[in-house]
GROMACS .gro file of C-alpha atoms in nm:
model
  477
    1MET     CA    1  -0.899  -7.196  -0.532
    2LEU     CA    2  -1.217  -7.018  -0.428
    3GLU     CA    3  -1.439  -7.192  -0.173
    4LYS     CA    4  -1.786  -7.066  -0.094
    5GLY     CA    5  -2.073  -7.197   0.110
    6MET     CA    6  -2.437  -7.160   0.024
    7LEU     CA    7  -2.576  -6.824   0.125
    8ILE     CA    8  -2.901  -6.855   0.322
    9GLY     CA    9  -3.037  -6.559   0.510
   10GLY     CA   10  -2.698  -6.395   0.546
   11LYS     CA   11  -2.527  -6.711   0.673
   12TYR     CA   12  -2.279  -6.940   0.500
   13VAL     CA   13  -2.405  -7.297   0.494
   14LYS     CA   14  -2.206  -7.608   0.409
   15SER     CA   15  -2.327  -7.954   0.316
   16GLU     CA   16  -2.175  -8.299   0.284
   17GLU     CA   17  -2.174  -8.280  -0.096
   18GLU     CA   18  -1.931  -8.051  -0.276
   19LEU     CA   19  -1.939  -7.911  -0.628
   20TYR     CA   20  -1.608  -7.846  -0.801
   21ILE     CA   21  -1.582  -7.569  -1.058
   22HIS     CA   22  -1.355  -7.632  -1.357
   23TYR     CA   23  -1.179  -7.376  -1.575
   24PRO     CA   24  -1.305  -7.470  -1.925
   25TYR     CA   25  -0.979  -7.374  -2.095
   26THR     CA   26  -0.754  -7.610  -1.896
   27GLY     CA   27  -0.997  -7.832  -1.709
   28GLU     CA   28  -0.831  -7.753  -1.376
   29VAL     CA   29  -1.036  -7.707  -1.059
   30ILE     CA   30  -1.057  -7.339  -0.969
   31GLY     CA   31  -1.333  -7.338  -0.710
   32LYS     CA   32  -1.548  -7.537  -0.472
   33VAL     CA   33  -1.901  -7.474  -0.346
   34PHE     CA   34  -2.146  -7.677  -0.144
   35LYS     CA   35  -2.447  -7.840  -0.308
   36GLY     CA   36  -2.790  -7.758  -0.177
   37SER     CA   37  -3.091  -7.984  -0.136
   38GLU     CA   38  -3.463  -7.958  -0.075
   39LYS     CA   39  -3.388  -7.908   0.293
   40GLN     CA   40  -3.187  -7.592   0.228
   41VAL     CA   41  -3.455  -7.462  -0.009
   42ASP     CA   42  -3.721  -7.504   0.260
   43GLU     CA   43  -3.495  -7.321   0.507
   44ALA     CA   44  -3.436  -7.040   0.259
   45ILE     CA   45  -3.809  -7.000   0.192
   46GLU     CA   46  -3.886  -6.976   0.563
   47VAL     CA   47  -3.616  -6.712   0.600
   48ALA     CA   48  -3.743  -6.532   0.289
   49LYS     CA   49  -4.081  -6.476   0.454
   50GLU     CA   50  -3.910  -6.245   0.701
   51GLY     CA   51  -3.702  -6.103   0.416
   52PHE     CA   52  -4.019  -6.013   0.229
   53ARG     CA   53  -4.162  -5.845   0.538
   54LYS     CA   54  -3.849  -5.633   0.573
   55MET     CA   55  -3.818  -5.551   0.202
   56SER     CA   56  -4.182  -5.452   0.163
   57SER     CA   57  -4.154  -5.221   0.464
   58LEU     CA   58  -3.862  -5.031   0.309
   59THR     CA   59  -3.949  -4.717   0.119
   60PRO     CA   60  -3.875  -4.706  -0.254
   61HIS     CA   61  -3.594  -4.460  -0.182
   62GLU     CA   62  -3.439  -4.697   0.072
   63ARG     CA   63  -3.444  -4.983  -0.177
   64TYR     CA   64  -3.301  -4.748  -0.440
   65SER     CA   65  -3.019  -4.648  -0.206
   66ILE     CA   66  -2.919  -5.008  -0.128
   67LEU     CA   67  -2.910  -5.106  -0.495
   68MET     CA   68  -2.717  -4.794  -0.596
   69LYS     CA   69  -2.461  -4.861  -0.325
   70ALA     CA   70  -2.429  -5.217  -0.455
   71SER     CA   71  -2.367  -5.085  -0.807
   72GLN     CA   72  -2.078  -4.871  -0.685
   73MET     CA   73  -1.933  -5.162  -0.489
   74LEU     CA   74  -1.952  -5.380  -0.800
   75GLN     CA   75  -1.774  -5.112  -0.999
   76ASP     CA   76  -1.499  -5.102  -0.736
   77ARG     CA   77  -1.456  -5.481  -0.767
   78ALA     CA   78  -1.513  -5.501  -1.142
   79GLU     CA   79  -1.181  -5.664  -1.231
   80GLU     CA   80  -1.214  -5.925  -0.955
   81PHE     CA   81  -1.558  -6.023  -1.084
   82ALA     CA   82  -1.435  -6.023  -1.444
   83LYS     CA   83  -1.145  -6.260  -1.376
   84THR     CA   84  -1.375  -6.493  -1.183
   85LEU     CA   85  -1.611  -6.498  -1.483
   86VAL     CA   86  -1.322  -6.598  -1.710
   87LEU     CA   87  -1.229  -6.884  -1.479
   88GLU     CA   88  -1.577  -7.030  -1.435
   89VAL     CA   89  -1.729  -6.960  -1.780
   90GLY     CA   90  -1.425  -6.956  -2.008
   91LYS     CA   91  -1.532  -6.632  -2.179
   92THR     CA   92  -1.254  -6.394  -2.275
   93ILE     CA   93  -1.138  -6.129  -2.032
   94ARG     CA   94  -1.281  -5.856  -2.257
   95GLU     CA   95  -1.617  -6.032  -2.269
   96ALA     CA   96  -1.608  -6.077  -1.891
   97ARG     CA   97  -1.541  -5.708  -1.833
   98SER     CA   98  -1.832  -5.626  -2.060
   99GLU     CA   99  -2.061  -5.854  -1.860
  100VAL     CA  100  -1.963  -5.682  -1.535
  101GLN     CA  101  -2.036  -5.339  -1.681
  102ARG     CA  102  -2.370  -5.461  -1.812
  103ALA     CA  103  -2.455  -5.602  -1.468
  104ILE     CA  104  -2.378  -5.262  -1.316
  105GLN     CA  105  -2.618  -5.098  -1.561
  106THR     CA  106  -2.887  -5.359  -1.488
  107LEU     CA  107  -2.846  -5.283  -1.119
  108ILE     CA  108  -2.868  -4.907  -1.175
  109PHE     CA  109  -3.175  -4.938  -1.399
  110SER     CA  110  -3.340  -5.158  -1.134
  111ALA     CA  111  -3.259  -4.909  -0.859
  112GLU     CA  112  -3.413  -4.627  -1.062
  113GLU     CA  113  -3.727  -4.832  -1.128
  114ALA     CA  114  -3.775  -4.881  -0.754
  115LYS     CA  115  -3.880  -4.514  -0.742
  116ARG     CA  116  -4.123  -4.547  -1.034
  117ILE     CA  117  -4.353  -4.826  -0.921
  118GLY     CA  118  -4.689  -4.656  -0.918
  119GLY     CA  119  -5.049  -4.712  -1.015
  120GLU     CA  120  -5.324  -4.559  -1.222
  121VAL     CA  121  -5.663  -4.399  -1.180
  122VAL     CA  122  -5.949  -4.606  -1.326
  123PRO     CA  123  -6.252  -4.393  -1.432
  124LEU     CA  124  -6.522  -4.609  -1.278
  125ASP     CA  125  -6.795  -4.363  -1.370
  126ALA     CA  126  -6.732  -4.452  -1.735
  127HIS     CA  127  -6.943  -4.761  -1.652
  128PRO     CA  128  -7.322  -4.728  -1.618
  129ASN     CA  129  -7.301  -4.848  -1.256
  130GLY     CA  130  -7.005  -4.628  -1.164
  131ARG     CA  131  -7.172  -4.299  -1.066
  132GLY     CA  132  -7.020  -4.159  -0.750
  133LYS     CA  133  -6.737  -4.409  -0.741
  134VAL     CA  134  -6.366  -4.349  -0.787
  135GLY     CA  135  -6.104  -4.614  -0.840
  136PHE     CA  136  -5.734  -4.663  -0.872
  137PHE     CA  137  -5.485  -4.946  -0.855
  138ILE     CA  138  -5.149  -4.978  -0.689
  139ARG     CA  139  -4.869  -5.229  -0.739
  140GLN     CA  140  -4.741  -5.435  -0.447
  141PRO     CA  141  -4.456  -5.690  -0.431
  142VAL     CA  142  -4.556  -6.052  -0.484
  143GLY     CA  143  -4.355  -6.197  -0.195
  144ILE     CA  144  -4.095  -6.465  -0.270
  145VAL     CA  145  -3.928  -6.502  -0.611
  146SER     CA  146  -3.739  -6.814  -0.723
  147ALA     CA  147  -3.474  -6.735  -0.985
  148ILE     CA  148  -3.284  -6.999  -1.185
  149THR     CA  149  -3.001  -6.891  -1.415
  150PRO     CA  150  -2.771  -7.054  -1.676
  151PHE     CA  151  -2.394  -7.077  -1.706
  152ASN     CA  152  -2.322  -6.832  -1.988
  153PHE     CA  153  -2.393  -6.500  -1.811
  154PRO     CA  154  -2.394  -6.600  -1.444
  155LEU     CA  155  -2.359  -6.243  -1.318
  156ASN     CA  156  -2.576  -6.033  -1.548
  157LEU     CA  157  -2.856  -6.286  -1.598
  158SER     CA  158  -2.871  -6.333  -1.221
  159MET     CA  159  -2.881  -5.955  -1.188
  160HIS     CA  160  -3.171  -5.936  -1.436
  161LYS     CA  161  -3.380  -6.145  -1.198
  162VAL     CA  162  -3.251  -6.049  -0.855
  163ALA     CA  163  -3.224  -5.669  -0.890
  164PRO     CA  164  -3.576  -5.596  -1.027
  165ALA     CA  165  -3.732  -5.836  -0.776
  166LEU     CA  166  -3.555  -5.660  -0.488
  167ALA     CA  167  -3.638  -5.317  -0.632
  168ALA     CA  168  -4.006  -5.416  -0.618
  169GLY     CA  169  -3.977  -5.517  -0.251
  170ASN     CA  170  -3.955  -5.896  -0.273
  171ALA     CA  171  -3.724  -6.159  -0.129
  172VAL     CA  172  -3.528  -6.376  -0.374
  173ILE     CA  173  -3.389  -6.728  -0.379
  174LEU     CA  174  -3.135  -6.779  -0.657
  175LYS     CA  175  -3.014  -7.109  -0.800
  176PRO     CA  176  -2.722  -7.048  -1.035
  177SER     CA  177  -2.594  -7.309  -1.276
  178GLU     CA  178  -2.395  -7.579  -1.100
  179ARG     CA  179  -2.118  -7.501  -1.352
  180THR     CA  180  -2.088  -7.130  -1.270
  181PRO     CA  181  -2.201  -7.054  -0.912
  182LEU     CA  182  -1.907  -6.839  -0.800
  183THR     CA  183  -2.005  -6.494  -0.928
  184PRO     CA  184  -2.372  -6.538  -0.823
  185LEU     CA  185  -2.253  -6.617  -0.470
  186MET     CA  186  -2.024  -6.313  -0.486
  187LEU     CA  187  -2.326  -6.109  -0.598
  188GLY     CA  188  -2.525  -6.223  -0.296
  189GLU     CA  189  -2.239  -6.125  -0.065
  190LEU     CA  190  -2.210  -5.786  -0.233
  191LEU     CA  191  -2.580  -5.709  -0.188
  192LEU     CA  192  -2.558  -5.793   0.181
  193SER     CA  193  -2.255  -5.566   0.218
  194ALA     CA  194  -2.459  -5.288   0.056
  195GLY     CA  195  -2.717  -5.312   0.333
  196LEU     CA  196  -2.977  -5.553   0.196
  197PRO     CA  197  -3.169  -5.729   0.476
  198PRO     CA  198  -2.992  -6.068   0.520
  199GLU     CA  199  -3.316  -6.262   0.487
  200ALA     CA  200  -3.395  -6.106   0.148
  201ILE     CA  201  -3.141  -6.303  -0.059
  202SER     CA  202  -3.037  -6.667  -0.061
  203VAL     CA  203  -2.809  -6.834  -0.317
  204ILE     CA  204  -2.820  -7.213  -0.336
  205PRO     CA  205  -2.607  -7.399  -0.593
  206GLY     CA  206  -2.731  -7.740  -0.697
  207TYR     CA  207  -2.896  -7.960  -0.955
  208GLY     CA  208  -3.252  -8.032  -1.063
  209ASP     CA  209  -3.371  -8.134  -0.716
  210VAL     CA  210  -3.295  -7.783  -0.590
  211GLY     CA  211  -3.471  -7.629  -0.888
  212LYS     CA  212  -3.775  -7.850  -0.839
  213ALA     CA  213  -3.801  -7.757  -0.472
  214MET     CA  214  -3.778  -7.388  -0.561
  215THR     CA  215  -4.037  -7.401  -0.838
  216THR     CA  216  -4.299  -7.622  -0.672
  217HIS     CA  217  -4.304  -7.472  -0.321
  218PRO     CA  218  -4.648  -7.319  -0.256
  219ASP     CA  219  -4.505  -7.012  -0.083
  220VAL     CA  220  -4.315  -6.905  -0.396
  221ARG     CA  221  -4.518  -6.660  -0.602
  222VAL     CA  222  -4.295  -6.611  -0.908
  223VAL     CA  223  -4.054  -6.845  -1.088
  224SER     CA  224  -3.811  -6.681  -1.330
  225PHE     CA  225  -3.605  -6.925  -1.536
  226THR     CA  226  -3.348  -6.883  -1.811
  227GLY     CA  227  -3.227  -7.201  -1.976
  228SER     CA  228  -3.325  -7.480  -2.211
  229LYS     CA  229  -3.665  -7.543  -2.366
  230LYS     CA  230  -3.668  -7.892  -2.215
  231ILE     CA  231  -3.630  -7.767  -1.857
  232GLY     CA  232  -3.871  -7.481  -1.925
  233GLU     CA  233  -4.140  -7.730  -2.019
  234ILE     CA  234  -4.078  -7.926  -1.699
  235ILE     CA  235  -4.103  -7.611  -1.485
  236THR     CA  236  -4.424  -7.506  -1.657
  237LYS     CA  237  -4.586  -7.841  -1.576
  238GLN     CA  238  -4.472  -7.861  -1.214
  239ALA     CA  239  -4.485  -7.500  -1.092
  240GLY     CA  240  -4.851  -7.492  -0.988
  241ILE     CA  241  -5.045  -7.170  -0.935
  242LYS     CA  242  -4.780  -6.901  -0.962
  243LYS     CA  243  -4.634  -6.669  -1.223
  244VAL     CA  244  -4.377  -6.834  -1.449
  245ILE     CA  245  -4.134  -6.628  -1.659
  246LEU     CA  246  -3.931  -6.825  -1.912
  247GLU     CA  247  -3.643  -6.728  -2.140
  248LEU     CA  248  -3.564  -7.044  -2.332
  249GLY     CA  249  -3.315  -6.959  -2.599
  250SER     CA  250  -3.324  -6.951  -2.976
  251ASN     CA  251  -3.140  -7.016  -3.302
  252SER     CA  252  -3.152  -6.652  -3.403
  253ALA     CA  253  -3.142  -6.541  -3.764
  254LEU     CA  254  -2.968  -6.260  -3.949
  255VAL     CA  255  -3.110  -6.166  -4.290
  256LEU     CA  256  -2.901  -5.979  -4.546
  257HIS     CA  257  -3.108  -5.847  -4.834
  258LYS     CA  258  -2.947  -5.756  -5.167
  259ASP     CA  259  -2.950  -5.385  -5.082
  260GLY     CA  260  -2.813  -5.432  -4.730
  261ASN     CA  261  -2.468  -5.330  -4.610
  262VAL     CA  262  -2.257  -5.644  -4.662
  263ASN     CA  263  -1.960  -5.524  -4.459
  264LYS     CA  264  -2.176  -5.428  -4.162
  265ALA     CA  265  -2.362  -5.760  -4.183
  266VAL     CA  266  -2.027  -5.944  -4.172
  267VAL     CA  267  -1.916  -5.746  -3.866
  268LYS     CA  268  -2.243  -5.816  -3.686
  269THR     CA  269  -2.225  -6.185  -3.779
  270ILE     CA  270  -1.879  -6.205  -3.625
  271GLN     CA  271  -1.990  -6.023  -3.311
  272GLY     CA  272  -2.306  -6.226  -3.282
  273GLY     CA  273  -2.188  -6.568  -3.395
  274TYR     CA  274  -1.863  -6.612  -3.206
  275ALA     CA  275  -1.887  -6.403  -2.888
  276ILE     CA  276  -1.878  -6.619  -2.573
  277ALA     CA  277  -1.792  -6.904  -2.815
  278GLY     CA  278  -2.145  -6.876  -2.953
  279GLN     CA  279  -2.297  -6.963  -2.614
  280VAL     CA  280  -2.554  -6.684  -2.612
  281CYS     CA  281  -2.927  -6.737  -2.658
  282ILE     CA  282  -2.936  -6.459  -2.919
  283SER     CA  283  -2.620  -6.571  -3.098
  284VAL     CA  284  -2.626  -6.544  -3.476
  285GLN     CA  285  -2.680  -6.906  -3.574
  286ARG     CA  286  -2.869  -6.888  -3.905
  287VAL     CA  287  -2.781  -6.633  -4.174
  288PHE     CA  288  -3.004  -6.592  -4.478
  289VAL     CA  289  -2.841  -6.399  -4.763
  290HIS     CA  290  -3.003  -6.287  -5.088
  291GLU     CA  291  -2.863  -6.490  -5.375
  292ASP     CA  292  -2.732  -6.177  -5.550
  293VAL     CA  293  -2.480  -6.111  -5.269
  294PHE     CA  294  -2.444  -6.462  -5.127
  295ASP     CA  295  -2.094  -6.535  -5.264
  296ILE     CA  296  -1.965  -6.188  -5.176
  297TYR     CA  297  -2.092  -6.216  -4.818
  298LEU     CA  298  -1.968  -6.573  -4.765
  299SER     CA  299  -1.619  -6.487  -4.892
  300ALA     CA  300  -1.600  -6.177  -4.671
  301LEU     CA  301  -1.725  -6.369  -4.369
  302LYS     CA  302  -1.468  -6.647  -4.412
  303SER     CA  303  -1.185  -6.394  -4.441
  304ALA     CA  304  -1.300  -6.218  -4.124
  305VAL     CA  305  -1.336  -6.542  -3.928
  306ASP     CA  306  -0.991  -6.657  -4.045
  307ASN     CA  307  -0.847  -6.353  -3.867
  308LEU     CA  308  -1.006  -6.425  -3.527
  309ASN     CA  309  -0.767  -6.511  -3.243
  310VAL     CA  310  -0.872  -6.834  -3.075
  311GLY     CA  311  -0.723  -6.952  -2.748
  312ASP     CA  312  -0.641  -6.847  -2.391
  313PRO     CA  313  -0.936  -6.639  -2.264
  314MET     CA  314  -0.716  -6.447  -2.022
  315ARG     CA  315  -0.516  -6.296  -2.309
  316GLU     CA  316  -0.623  -5.943  -2.399
  317ASP     CA  317  -0.615  -6.017  -2.773
  318THR     CA  318  -0.821  -6.338  -2.768
  319ASP     CA  319  -1.145  -6.315  -2.965
  320VAL     CA  320  -1.288  -6.665  -2.914
  321GLY     CA  321  -1.238  -6.870  -2.599
  322PRO     CA  322  -1.344  -7.222  -2.505
  323MET     CA  323  -1.691  -7.366  -2.482
  324ILE     CA  324  -1.809  -7.465  -2.136
  325SER     CA  325  -1.682  -7.825  -2.178
  326SER     CA  326  -1.521  -8.066  -2.422
  327SER     CA  327  -1.843  -8.270  -2.435
  328GLU     CA  328  -2.020  -7.967  -2.582
  329VAL     CA  329  -1.753  -7.947  -2.853
  330GLU     CA  330  -1.811  -8.312  -2.937
  331ARG     CA  331  -2.188  -8.258  -2.955
  332VAL     CA  332  -2.152  -7.971  -3.201
  333GLN     CA  333  -1.906  -8.166  -3.415
  334GLU     CA  334  -2.168  -8.441  -3.443
  335TRP     CA  335  -2.427  -8.184  -3.554
  336VAL     CA  336  -2.190  -8.042  -3.816
  337GLY     CA  337  -2.111  -8.394  -3.938
  338GLN     CA  338  -2.479  -8.477  -3.970
  339ALA     CA  339  -2.542  -8.159  -4.171
  340ILE     CA  340  -2.255  -8.241  -4.409
  341LYS     CA  341  -2.395  -8.590  -4.463
  342GLU     CA  342  -2.726  -8.428  -4.554
  343GLY     CA  343  -2.559  -8.211  -4.819
  344ALA     CA  344  -2.426  -7.907  -4.633
  345LYS     CA  345  -2.086  -7.761  -4.717
  346LEU     CA  346  -1.820  -7.700  -4.452
  347VAL     CA  347  -1.667  -7.361  -4.531
  348ARG     CA  348  -1.424  -7.356  -4.239
  349GLY     CA  349  -1.368  -7.488  -3.886
  350GLY     CA  350  -1.551  -7.782  -3.740
  351VAL     CA  351  -1.247  -7.915  -3.553
  352ALA     CA  352  -1.127  -7.884  -3.194
  353CYS     CA  353  -0.808  -7.690  -3.126
  354ALA     CA  354  -0.500  -7.877  -3.009
  355GLU     CA  355  -0.436  -7.653  -2.709
  356SER     CA  356  -0.770  -7.726  -2.540
  357LYS     CA  357  -1.038  -7.989  -2.591
  358ALA     CA  358  -1.300  -7.725  -2.511
  359LEU     CA  359  -1.186  -7.498  -2.795
  360LEU     CA  360  -1.378  -7.533  -3.121
  361GLU     CA  361  -1.246  -7.356  -3.428
  362PRO     CA  362  -1.497  -7.088  -3.534
  363THR     CA  363  -1.711  -7.267  -3.789
  364ILE     CA  364  -1.908  -7.172  -4.100
  365VAL     CA  365  -2.140  -7.419  -4.273
  366SER     CA  366  -2.339  -7.328  -4.585
  367LEU     CA  367  -2.634  -7.479  -4.771
  368VAL     CA  368  -2.765  -7.649  -4.457
  369PRO     CA  369  -3.092  -7.845  -4.495
  370GLU     CA  370  -3.377  -7.743  -4.264
  371ASN     CA  371  -3.420  -8.097  -4.131
  372THR     CA  372  -3.080  -8.100  -3.961
  373LYS     CA  373  -3.016  -8.023  -3.593
  374LEU     CA  374  -2.766  -7.755  -3.695
  375PHE     CA  375  -3.047  -7.561  -3.861
  376SER     CA  376  -3.349  -7.641  -3.647
  377GLU     CA  377  -3.214  -7.663  -3.292
  378GLU     CA  378  -3.008  -7.430  -3.073
  379ALA     CA  379  -2.640  -7.498  -3.139
  380PHE     CA  380  -2.507  -7.276  -2.857
  381ALA     CA  381  -2.163  -7.288  -3.017
  382PRO     CA  382  -1.928  -7.085  -3.242
  383VAL     CA  383  -2.104  -7.209  -3.554
  384VAL     CA  384  -2.282  -7.001  -3.818
  385VAL     CA  385  -2.510  -7.146  -4.086
  386VAL     CA  386  -2.528  -6.947  -4.413
  387ASN     CA  387  -2.805  -7.017  -4.666
  388PRO     CA  388  -2.921  -6.822  -4.975
  389TYR     CA  389  -3.272  -6.702  -5.055
  390ARG     CA  390  -3.446  -6.557  -5.365
  391ASP     CA  391  -3.709  -6.319  -5.227
  392ILE     CA  392  -3.824  -6.180  -4.894
  393GLU     CA  393  -4.120  -6.420  -4.870
  394GLU     CA  394  -3.876  -6.710  -4.881
  395ALA     CA  395  -3.653  -6.542  -4.623
  396ILE     CA  396  -3.942  -6.476  -4.383
  397LYS     CA  397  -4.061  -6.835  -4.421
  398ALA     CA  398  -3.710  -6.963  -4.344
  399VAL     CA  399  -3.680  -6.744  -4.035
  400ASN     CA  400  -4.022  -6.853  -3.909
  401SER     CA  401  -3.953  -7.222  -3.973
  402SER     CA  402  -3.789  -7.236  -3.629
  403VAL     CA  403  -3.980  -7.338  -3.317
  404TYR     CA  404  -3.799  -7.047  -3.152
  405GLY     CA  405  -3.865  -6.676  -3.184
  406LEU     CA  406  -3.638  -6.456  -2.977
  407GLN     CA  407  -3.474  -6.191  -3.198
  408VAL     CA  408  -3.389  -6.147  -3.567
  409GLY     CA  409  -3.165  -5.897  -3.744
  410VAL     CA  410  -3.250  -5.762  -4.091
  411PHE     CA  411  -3.014  -5.565  -4.314
  412THR     CA  412  -3.185  -5.356  -4.581
  413LYS     CA  413  -3.212  -4.994  -4.696
  414ASP     CA  414  -3.575  -5.039  -4.805
  415ILE     CA  415  -3.823  -4.925  -4.541
  416ASP     CA  416  -4.104  -5.126  -4.699
  417ILE     CA  417  -3.901  -5.447  -4.681
  418ALA     CA  418  -3.805  -5.367  -4.322
  419TRP     CA  419  -4.173  -5.330  -4.232
  420GLU     CA  420  -4.256  -5.662  -4.400
  421PHE     CA  421  -4.013  -5.833  -4.163
  422ILE     CA  422  -4.136  -5.635  -3.862
  423LYS     CA  423  -4.496  -5.737  -3.933
  424LYS     CA  424  -4.445  -6.098  -4.038
  425VAL     CA  425  -4.145  -6.236  -3.849
  426GLU     CA  426  -4.243  -6.439  -3.542
  427ALA     CA  427  -4.001  -6.305  -3.282
  428GLY     CA  428  -3.989  -6.099  -2.966
  429GLY     CA  429  -3.757  -5.848  -3.129
  430VAL     CA  430  -3.683  -5.736  -3.486
  431LEU     CA  431  -3.364  -5.535  -3.528
  432ILE     CA  432  -3.314  -5.339  -3.849
  433ASN     CA  433  -2.953  -5.302  -3.968
  434GLU     CA  434  -2.836  -5.459  -3.642
  435GLY     CA  435  -2.755  -5.815  -3.542
  436PRO     CA  436  -3.006  -6.021  -3.341
  437ASN     CA  437  -2.753  -6.040  -3.058
  438PHE     CA  438  -2.797  -5.675  -2.960
  439ARG     CA  439  -2.948  -5.619  -2.618
  440ALA     CA  440  -2.970  -5.303  -2.411
  441ASP     CA  441  -3.034  -5.416  -2.056
  442HIS     CA  442  -3.333  -5.188  -1.996
  443MET     CA  443  -3.528  -5.282  -2.309
  444PRO     CA  444  -3.811  -5.540  -2.306
  445TYR     CA  445  -3.633  -5.865  -2.387
  446GLY     CA  446  -3.796  -6.200  -2.447
  447GLY     CA  447  -3.940  -6.425  -2.711
  448VAL     CA  448  -4.242  -6.596  -2.858
  449LYS     CA  449  -4.315  -6.961  -2.940
  450HIS     CA  450  -4.066  -7.189  -2.764
  451SER     CA  451  -3.835  -6.899  -2.682
  452GLY     CA  452  -4.038  -6.830  -2.373
  453ILE     CA  453  -4.298  -6.629  -2.184
  454GLY     CA  454  -4.264  -6.281  -2.038
  455ARG     CA  455  -4.008  -6.005  -2.073
  456GLU     CA  456  -3.692  -5.907  -1.891
  457GLY     CA  457  -3.550  -5.556  -1.851
  458PRO     CA  458  -3.604  -5.401  -1.505
  459ARG     CA  459  -3.914  -5.196  -1.584
  460PHE     CA  460  -4.086  -5.487  -1.757
  461ALA     CA  461  -3.972  -5.756  -1.513
  462ILE     CA  462  -4.115  -5.553  -1.225
  463GLU     CA  463  -4.460  -5.596  -1.380
  464ASP     CA  464  -4.425  -5.970  -1.312
  465TYR     CA  465  -4.268  -5.918  -0.968
  466THR     CA  466  -4.566  -5.711  -0.849
  467GLU     CA  467  -4.939  -5.767  -0.808
  468ILE     CA  468  -5.210  -5.516  -0.893
  469LYS     CA  469  -5.438  -5.422  -0.604
  470MET     CA  470  -5.756  -5.246  -0.711
  471VAL     CA  471  -5.909  -4.985  -0.481
  472VAL     CA  472  -6.276  -4.879  -0.521
  473TRP     CA  473  -6.413  -4.587  -0.321
  474ASP     CA  474  -6.785  -4.519  -0.309
  475LEU     CA  475  -6.852  -4.147  -0.257
  476ASN     CA  476  -7.232  -4.176  -0.277
  477PRO     CA  477  -7.409  -4.048   0.032
   0.00000   0.00000   0.00000
């Protein structure tokens, strides 16, 4: 069993209250950490002031070198991190290895961006009062960043906040999910081993009281949060005068038009709907299929899902592992039951597996009414809703009926139809002939409406982790 203290300014800190980490597949305890409180947050923020001073005094090349060294160290320990991810998240070993490799790329992209933080000349003499004046702006680090991450990608989503913030010259305080704090603590240790100033990173596991202390403290300049819409709304109200970056999830849609590639759409639905047991904010949750190919698609999808291996996430051939807890399985079963009562049709699944209470059979539900939770809210489960549509206007309306707007995938060979979706769909990303679950870690990633504010991806995150300082120089005699 792994045991880890809080990491504050390079020191391991214990408290009287312990958090036990459970392996979702069996329920057994596989780790123990120590719960933080407002006191530890205050200590970490005081330490981070010195961390910011040290980080901002490093040259871009020095910050680049530390992060690149950390990326190599993570590669050397990739399998150790992957197996820890399986144990704390329940994702399959193949999914865990993929997350580690993505985290390495996020780290490398962040390191490279450290050398590209520049400014721009502003032609002040373009203004009537600007004769004889020159101007330019530079970007400087904001200071202290509070980062709060969810359970489903504890390593890479932590990396998406920590690495760009450090690349920009800030100090970071990270609160991982209380369910999955092990790999974030390991990440903090790794960064210190790579030569990061000890005061520049603190990792404090805990609950809402820790998050509140991190988001309301006046010395914090940026809050970056990934999680639920409910908590995002709370943070927005309580943060005060500081930058707030929110990634709040979705119930992403995949649209298959009548001229689209059915087989490819099925493959992308499988990849997007059932990876990490559907616990991904850009999981394929709602599929809208043109009525001409609806039956063909639904039959092909069911056959493909029937062939998925469900079970032990440590097995190399497992496709779908457990959800984070048995209570989440019960919640989703209630949602499926409600949809069926409202007229939906259960195509397959909907039941828990005998070998683990946290395993839900990959589920397909068709003809789901829009007023049900399964359609309108974020399921965060291995469940895919499949509904037909008649024309693209109806499909666009159905996609936009959600309060969320993160990413949508559209399958069509018609460039005009593709552009209709690009122009009219309310989402942060529109992917043509690709599932909505695709993400390259250096692209601008984020949503509109209740899916959040701001964009991740190292280059774009650094814009929020820096401040613009304008310089005006009067050359008039």
